[in-house]
Short mmCIF file of C-alpha atoms in Angstrom, two decimals:
data_model
loop_
_atom_site.label_atom_id
_atom_site.label_comp_id
_atom_site.label_asym_id
_atom_site.label_seq_id
_atom_site.Cartn_x
_atom_site.Cartn_y
_atom_site.Cartn_z
CA MET A 2 0.04 -0.01 0.30
CA LYS A 3 1.51 3.65 -0.91
CA LEU A 4 1.98 5.77 1.48
CA LEU A 5 -0.16 8.94 1.93
CA LYS A 6 2.34 12.01 1.53
CA LEU A 7 0.59 15.76 2.35
CA VAL A 8 4.08 17.03 1.44
CA PRO A 9 5.65 16.19 -1.72
CA ASP A 10 9.44 15.24 -0.68
CA ASN A 11 12.27 17.07 -1.45
CA THR A 12 10.04 20.28 -1.42
CA ASN A 13 11.78 23.90 -2.51
CA ILE A 14 9.65 26.67 -1.56
CA ASN A 15 11.38 30.39 -0.96
CA PHE A 16 9.52 31.52 1.91
CA LEU A 17 11.78 34.38 2.68
CA LYS A 18 11.00 36.00 -1.02
CA TRP A 19 8.25 37.71 0.95
CA ARG A 20 9.65 38.02 4.76
CA VAL A 21 9.19 41.95 4.08
CA PRO A 22 5.32 42.31 3.14
CA PHE A 23 5.09 39.20 5.85
CA TYR A 24 6.33 41.19 8.43
CA VAL A 25 4.83 44.46 7.71
CA VAL A 26 1.49 42.65 7.86
CA SER A 27 2.49 40.96 11.27
CA ILE A 28 3.36 44.57 13.09
CA PHE A 29 -0.06 45.85 11.31
CA LEU A 30 -1.70 43.28 13.01
CA ILE A 31 0.32 43.43 16.45
CA ILE A 32 -0.40 46.69 16.82
CA ALA A 33 -3.96 46.33 16.05
CA SER A 34 -4.14 43.89 17.83
CA TRP A 35 -3.21 46.23 21.32
CA GLY A 36 -5.06 48.63 19.82
CA LEU A 37 -8.23 47.12 20.01
CA VAL A 38 -7.26 45.40 23.23
CA ALA A 39 -7.12 49.44 24.66
CA THR A 40 -10.67 50.45 22.84
CA LYS A 41 -12.74 47.56 23.46
CA GLY A 42 -11.06 45.74 26.06
CA LEU A 43 -11.84 42.62 26.56
CA ASN A 44 -14.72 40.48 27.84
CA LEU A 45 -13.50 39.76 30.98
CA GLY A 46 -15.33 36.50 33.00
CA VAL A 47 -16.26 35.38 36.28
CA ASP A 48 -12.84 34.77 37.26
CA PHE A 49 -11.23 38.18 36.76
CA VAL A 50 -14.11 40.34 37.27
CA GLY A 51 -16.03 38.33 40.45
CA GLY A 52 -19.55 36.87 40.78
CA GLN A 53 -21.48 34.01 42.56
CA MET A 54 -20.65 30.15 42.75
CA ILE A 55 -23.30 28.53 44.17
CA ARG A 56 -22.02 24.55 44.43
CA VAL A 57 -24.91 21.74 44.46
CA THR A 58 -24.82 18.36 44.74
CA PHE A 59 -27.42 15.36 43.35
CA VAL A 60 -27.81 13.15 45.68
CA GLY A 61 -28.80 9.88 44.65
CA GLN A 62 -27.11 10.43 40.97
CA PRO A 63 -23.65 9.18 39.75
CA GLU A 64 -23.45 11.80 38.04
CA ALA A 65 -24.29 16.01 37.58
CA PRO A 66 -26.86 16.85 35.15
CA VAL A 67 -24.68 19.99 33.94
CA ALA A 68 -26.03 20.37 30.53
CA SER A 69 -29.96 20.44 31.48
CA MET A 70 -28.95 22.99 34.18
CA ARG A 71 -27.40 25.57 31.76
CA ASP A 72 -30.29 25.40 29.76
CA GLU A 73 -32.13 26.01 32.67
CA ILE A 74 -30.28 29.17 34.76
CA GLN A 75 -29.76 30.59 30.87
CA GLU A 76 -33.69 30.47 30.83
CA LEU A 77 -33.79 33.29 34.23
CA GLY A 78 -31.45 35.49 31.57
CA TYR A 79 -28.32 35.98 33.60
CA GLY A 80 -26.31 35.69 31.60
CA GLU A 81 -24.41 31.94 30.15
CA PRO A 82 -23.45 30.21 33.34
CA ILE A 83 -19.86 28.23 34.29
CA ILE A 84 -20.57 25.11 35.42
CA GLN A 85 -17.88 22.44 36.05
CA ARG A 86 -17.61 19.19 37.86
CA PHE A 87 -15.66 19.25 40.89
CA GLY A 88 -14.91 15.79 43.74
CA ALA A 89 -17.56 13.46 43.18
CA PRO A 90 -19.55 13.22 39.90
CA ASN A 91 -22.25 13.82 40.96
CA GLU A 92 -21.11 17.90 42.93
CA ALA A 93 -20.94 20.48 40.55
CA SER A 94 -20.23 24.61 40.74
CA ILE A 95 -22.16 27.23 39.19
CA ARG A 96 -19.96 30.71 38.75
CA MET A 97 -22.14 34.12 37.64
CA LYS A 98 -21.65 37.39 36.49
CA LEU A 99 -22.87 39.33 38.95
CA PRO A 100 -25.47 40.83 37.43
CA GLU A 101 -25.86 45.38 36.44
CA GLY A 102 -26.21 47.39 38.68
CA SER A 103 -25.63 45.02 41.78
CA GLU A 104 -23.05 47.11 43.27
CA GLU A 105 -25.64 49.81 43.61
CA GLN A 106 -28.20 47.06 44.88
CA PRO A 107 -26.12 44.32 46.41
CA ASP A 108 -30.24 43.04 46.65
CA LEU A 109 -30.06 42.50 42.55
CA ALA A 110 -26.78 39.23 43.17
CA ASN A 111 -28.89 37.92 46.51
CA THR A 112 -32.20 37.34 43.50
CA MET A 113 -30.18 36.25 41.02
CA ALA A 114 -28.84 33.38 43.69
CA ASN A 115 -32.10 32.90 45.12
CA ARG A 116 -33.90 32.43 41.03
CA ILE A 117 -31.10 29.96 40.56
CA THR A 118 -30.97 27.63 43.84
CA LYS A 119 -34.92 27.48 42.94
CA ALA A 120 -34.58 27.06 39.82
CA ILE A 121 -32.58 23.57 39.90
CA GLN A 122 -34.12 22.66 42.82
CA ALA A 123 -37.61 22.49 41.23
CA ALA A 124 -36.09 20.74 38.74
CA HIS A 125 -33.90 18.21 39.89
CA PRO A 126 -36.28 17.68 43.46
CA GLU A 127 -32.90 15.98 44.57
CA ALA A 128 -30.15 18.80 44.22
CA ARG A 129 -29.03 19.88 47.53
CA ILE A 130 -27.14 23.29 47.72
CA ASP A 131 -24.20 23.57 49.68
CA GLY A 132 -23.39 26.43 49.67
CA VAL A 133 -23.80 30.28 47.30
CA ASP A 134 -20.24 32.28 47.42
CA SER A 135 -19.78 35.77 46.53
CA VAL A 136 -16.45 36.18 44.66
CA SER A 137 -14.59 39.38 45.52
CA GLY A 138 -14.13 41.94 42.34
CA LYS A 139 -10.93 42.58 43.96
CA VAL A 140 -9.05 39.45 44.45
CA SER A 141 -10.73 39.42 40.62
CA GLY A 142 -8.33 41.56 39.97
CA GLU A 143 -5.56 40.16 41.82
CA LEU A 144 -6.11 37.01 39.82
CA PHE A 145 -6.15 39.19 36.11
CA GLN A 146 -2.86 40.47 37.11
CA THR A 147 -1.53 37.49 38.05
CA GLY A 148 -2.50 35.50 35.10
CA LEU A 149 -0.84 38.63 32.86
CA LEU A 150 2.25 38.18 34.27
CA SER A 151 2.50 34.25 34.68
CA LEU A 152 1.83 34.51 30.60
CA ALA A 153 5.10 37.40 30.49
CA LEU A 154 7.12 35.09 32.65
CA ALA A 155 6.93 31.94 30.18
CA MET A 156 6.99 33.50 27.30
CA LEU A 157 10.61 35.77 29.08
CA GLY A 158 11.63 32.01 30.23
CA ILE A 159 10.98 30.34 27.83
CA SER A 160 13.14 32.74 25.42
CA ILE A 161 15.97 32.79 27.59
CA TYR A 162 16.67 28.14 27.52
CA ILE A 163 16.74 29.44 23.88
CA TRP A 164 19.41 32.04 23.97
CA VAL A 165 21.19 28.87 26.45
CA ARG A 166 20.63 26.78 24.17
CA PHE A 167 21.63 28.04 20.88
CA GLU A 168 22.16 31.50 20.69
CA TRP A 169 20.82 35.14 21.60
CA GLN A 170 20.08 35.80 18.37
CA PHE A 171 17.22 32.47 18.10
CA GLY A 172 16.20 33.69 21.48
CA VAL A 173 14.98 37.11 19.98
CA GLY A 174 14.00 35.74 17.16
CA ALA A 175 11.72 33.06 19.49
CA LEU A 176 10.35 35.88 21.65
CA PHE A 177 9.51 38.06 18.58
CA ALA A 178 7.21 35.21 17.18
CA LEU A 179 5.45 34.26 20.56
CA ILE A 180 4.18 37.99 21.39
CA HIS A 181 2.89 37.83 17.80
CA ASP A 182 1.19 34.62 18.54
CA VAL A 183 -0.34 36.26 22.33
CA SER A 184 -0.91 39.67 20.56
CA LEU A 185 -2.90 37.77 17.58
CA THR A 186 -4.91 35.51 20.40
CA MET A 187 -5.61 39.09 22.60
CA GLY A 188 -6.90 41.50 19.62
CA LEU A 189 -9.52 38.11 18.22
CA PHE A 190 -10.55 38.27 22.03
CA ALA A 191 -10.71 41.91 21.88
CA LEU A 192 -12.71 42.25 18.97
CA THR A 193 -15.22 39.56 19.04
CA GLN A 194 -16.06 40.54 22.66
CA MET A 195 -15.69 36.46 23.54
CA GLU A 196 -15.44 35.62 27.18
CA PHE A 197 -11.99 36.23 29.16
CA ASP A 198 -11.98 33.94 31.36
CA LEU A 199 -9.14 31.10 33.37
CA ASN A 200 -9.52 29.11 30.67
CA ILE A 201 -8.55 31.38 28.07
CA VAL A 202 -5.31 32.09 29.68
CA ALA A 203 -5.05 28.30 29.82
CA ALA A 204 -5.22 28.69 26.31
CA ILE A 205 -2.64 30.94 26.02
CA LEU A 206 -0.13 29.41 27.33
CA THR A 207 -1.02 25.64 24.63
CA ILE A 208 -0.32 27.83 22.16
CA ILE A 209 3.25 29.64 23.28
CA GLY A 210 3.83 25.82 23.95
CA TYR A 211 2.67 24.36 20.27
CA SER A 212 4.31 27.66 18.90
CA LEU A 213 7.66 27.04 20.69
CA ASN A 214 7.66 23.97 19.75
CA ASP A 215 7.29 24.17 15.33
CA THR A 216 9.61 26.91 16.33
CA ILE A 217 12.39 25.05 18.11
CA VAL A 218 12.93 21.80 15.98
CA ILE A 219 13.37 24.86 13.10
CA TYR A 220 16.16 26.06 14.81
CA ASP A 221 17.37 22.79 15.16
CA ARG A 222 17.20 21.93 11.58
CA ILE A 223 18.89 25.24 11.10
CA ARG A 224 21.61 24.56 13.75
CA GLU A 225 22.31 21.68 11.92
CA ASN A 226 22.66 23.05 8.29
CA MET A 227 24.80 25.48 9.77
CA LYS A 228 27.20 23.08 10.81
CA LYS A 229 27.10 21.16 7.24
CA TYR A 230 26.76 23.70 4.58
CA ARG A 231 29.32 26.56 6.40
CA ARG A 232 29.02 28.95 2.82
CA MET A 233 26.09 28.67 2.05
CA PRO A 234 24.19 31.99 1.83
CA LEU A 235 22.23 32.19 5.02
CA PRO A 236 18.28 32.83 3.28
CA GLU A 237 18.96 29.81 0.94
CA LEU A 238 19.85 27.93 3.87
CA LEU A 239 16.51 29.18 5.89
CA ASN A 240 14.58 27.97 3.37
CA LEU A 241 16.09 24.66 3.10
CA SER A 242 15.47 24.42 6.01
CA VAL A 243 11.74 25.10 6.96
CA ASN A 244 11.17 23.07 3.92
CA GLU A 245 12.90 19.85 5.30
CA THR A 246 10.26 20.49 7.84
CA LEU A 247 7.32 20.81 6.22
CA ALA A 248 5.99 17.63 6.03
CA ARG A 249 6.32 17.22 9.96
CA THR A 250 4.89 21.15 10.69
CA VAL A 251 1.95 19.92 8.04
CA MET A 252 1.01 16.78 10.01
CA THR A 253 1.20 18.26 12.96
CA SER A 254 -1.01 20.77 12.11
CA LEU A 255 -3.30 18.92 10.54
CA THR A 256 -4.18 15.98 13.00
CA LEU A 257 -4.30 19.32 15.74
CA LEU A 258 -7.33 20.95 13.20
CA ILE A 259 -8.66 17.60 12.94
CA ALA A 260 -9.25 17.17 16.56
CA LEU A 261 -10.53 21.06 16.76
CA ILE A 262 -12.42 21.49 14.81
CA PRO A 263 -15.13 18.79 15.44
CA LEU A 264 -15.13 20.14 18.85
CA LEU A 265 -15.11 24.12 17.57
CA PHE A 266 -18.84 23.72 15.50
CA LEU A 267 -19.95 21.00 18.01
CA GLY A 268 -18.55 20.95 21.26
CA PRO A 269 -20.44 22.59 24.47
CA SER A 270 -21.11 26.56 24.54
CA SER A 271 -18.52 26.15 27.75
CA LEU A 272 -15.86 25.38 25.83
CA PHE A 273 -16.29 27.02 22.20
CA GLY A 274 -13.52 30.30 23.88
CA LEU A 275 -11.25 27.54 24.74
CA THR A 276 -11.41 25.53 21.27
CA ALA A 277 -10.73 29.01 19.19
CA ALA A 278 -7.63 30.65 20.67
CA ILE A 279 -6.47 27.25 20.51
CA THR A 280 -7.55 26.53 16.64
CA MET A 281 -6.42 30.55 16.19
CA GLY A 282 -2.89 29.47 17.60
CA ILE A 283 -2.38 27.01 15.94
CA PHE A 284 -2.62 28.95 12.51
CA VAL A 285 -0.83 32.11 13.83
CA GLY A 286 1.87 29.97 15.70
CA THR A 287 2.74 28.19 12.15
CA TYR A 288 2.62 31.06 10.65
CA SER A 289 5.14 33.17 12.67
CA SER A 290 7.53 30.05 13.64
CA THR A 291 8.08 29.81 9.46
CA TYR A 292 7.56 34.20 8.99
CA MET A 293 8.36 35.52 12.34
CA ALA A 294 10.99 33.37 14.01
CA ALA A 295 13.69 32.58 10.60
CA PRO A 296 13.88 35.62 8.72
CA LEU A 297 14.78 37.42 11.92
CA LEU A 298 18.22 35.57 11.88
CA ILE A 299 18.87 36.99 8.41
CA TRP A 300 18.09 40.91 10.32
CA PHE A 301 20.19 40.03 13.89
CA GLY A 302 22.88 39.53 11.39
CA VAL A 303 23.38 35.62 12.13
CA LYS A 304 25.60 33.97 8.81
CA SER A 305 25.80 30.26 8.03
CA ASP A 306 29.46 30.19 9.55
CA SER A 307 28.50 31.86 13.30
CA PHE A 308 28.22 29.43 14.93
CA VAL A 309 30.33 27.33 13.64
CA PRO A 310 34.37 27.14 15.01
CA SER A 311 36.49 28.15 12.87
CA ASP A 312 39.21 25.42 10.80
CA GLU A 313 41.85 27.49 11.00
CA GLY A 314 44.70 28.05 14.15
CA PRO A 315 45.49 25.11 16.02
CA ASN A 316 42.31 22.70 15.65
CA GLN A 317 43.02 22.11 12.32
CA ALA A 318 46.59 21.53 13.01
CA GLU A 319 45.47 18.94 15.62
CA ARG A 320 43.00 17.42 13.31
CA ILE A 321 45.81 17.08 10.42
CA ALA A 322 48.22 15.84 12.99
CA ARG A 323 45.43 12.51 13.40
CA GLY A 324 44.49 12.55 9.83
CA GLU A 325 41.30 13.40 9.99
CA GLY A 326 42.17 16.66 7.67
#
């Protein structure tokens, strides 16, 4: 049986031919994304703006009926709840944003909690309300700042790792690619006003990991080819390296998309933001590792023999004495 090949052998695509226009477009998109975040803002979820959490145990049932609870609560008109199982399978937590005007009228929050608990108990007589807790806006604000700080530290740590493993030019190139990916993802959420909660922070960390993995694979091949082709012009060497890793890049991205696209269209609404962020990250991460991270090495003055020890001097004499040169 003949093996299916999505990418032919020995491709010779000139990826670097359009690097300047792609850089202009990318920088424009980064600026536009942060402009959207600054002007429209992010639709922060209950994790970051505070709200109420109701804990429920369905006594006598093996699992909490998450799907039916979501429909019943949405009918009350308070927006989409975040429902998660925790502890035993029949235990669930419901998190809701506080209703508008609750800061001036605290009773609105209590009224919302009472209506939700009564609706659950009416539809599920076996449900036991274990508690209704308020999530402080101050604590949520601190959580948002901690989330952003964790993203920044992850990007910085990864760049230092690449700097140590390769050279500083590679570390800066990887950092620029990660900033590109995170910026465009944040811009998407500012543009669409999809809810930005802790799940999206986890999705962005996943995007950073995926993009970094792709970048390191290409950087590794570039370093190997630098040792093999010392006299090859760098643009030609970068094109060769990207072409040699193209089959792996395409296969990895496609297999991830095969799993994500059905979840994007048919999955539960509570996972839509997470799935959309990761799907977006696959596209921008693949693009940035090819058109951002690699071409930047040219602008940093890297040459094909920049990091290869010279053949001249005592080392060459030693190899000649050993009969290796």
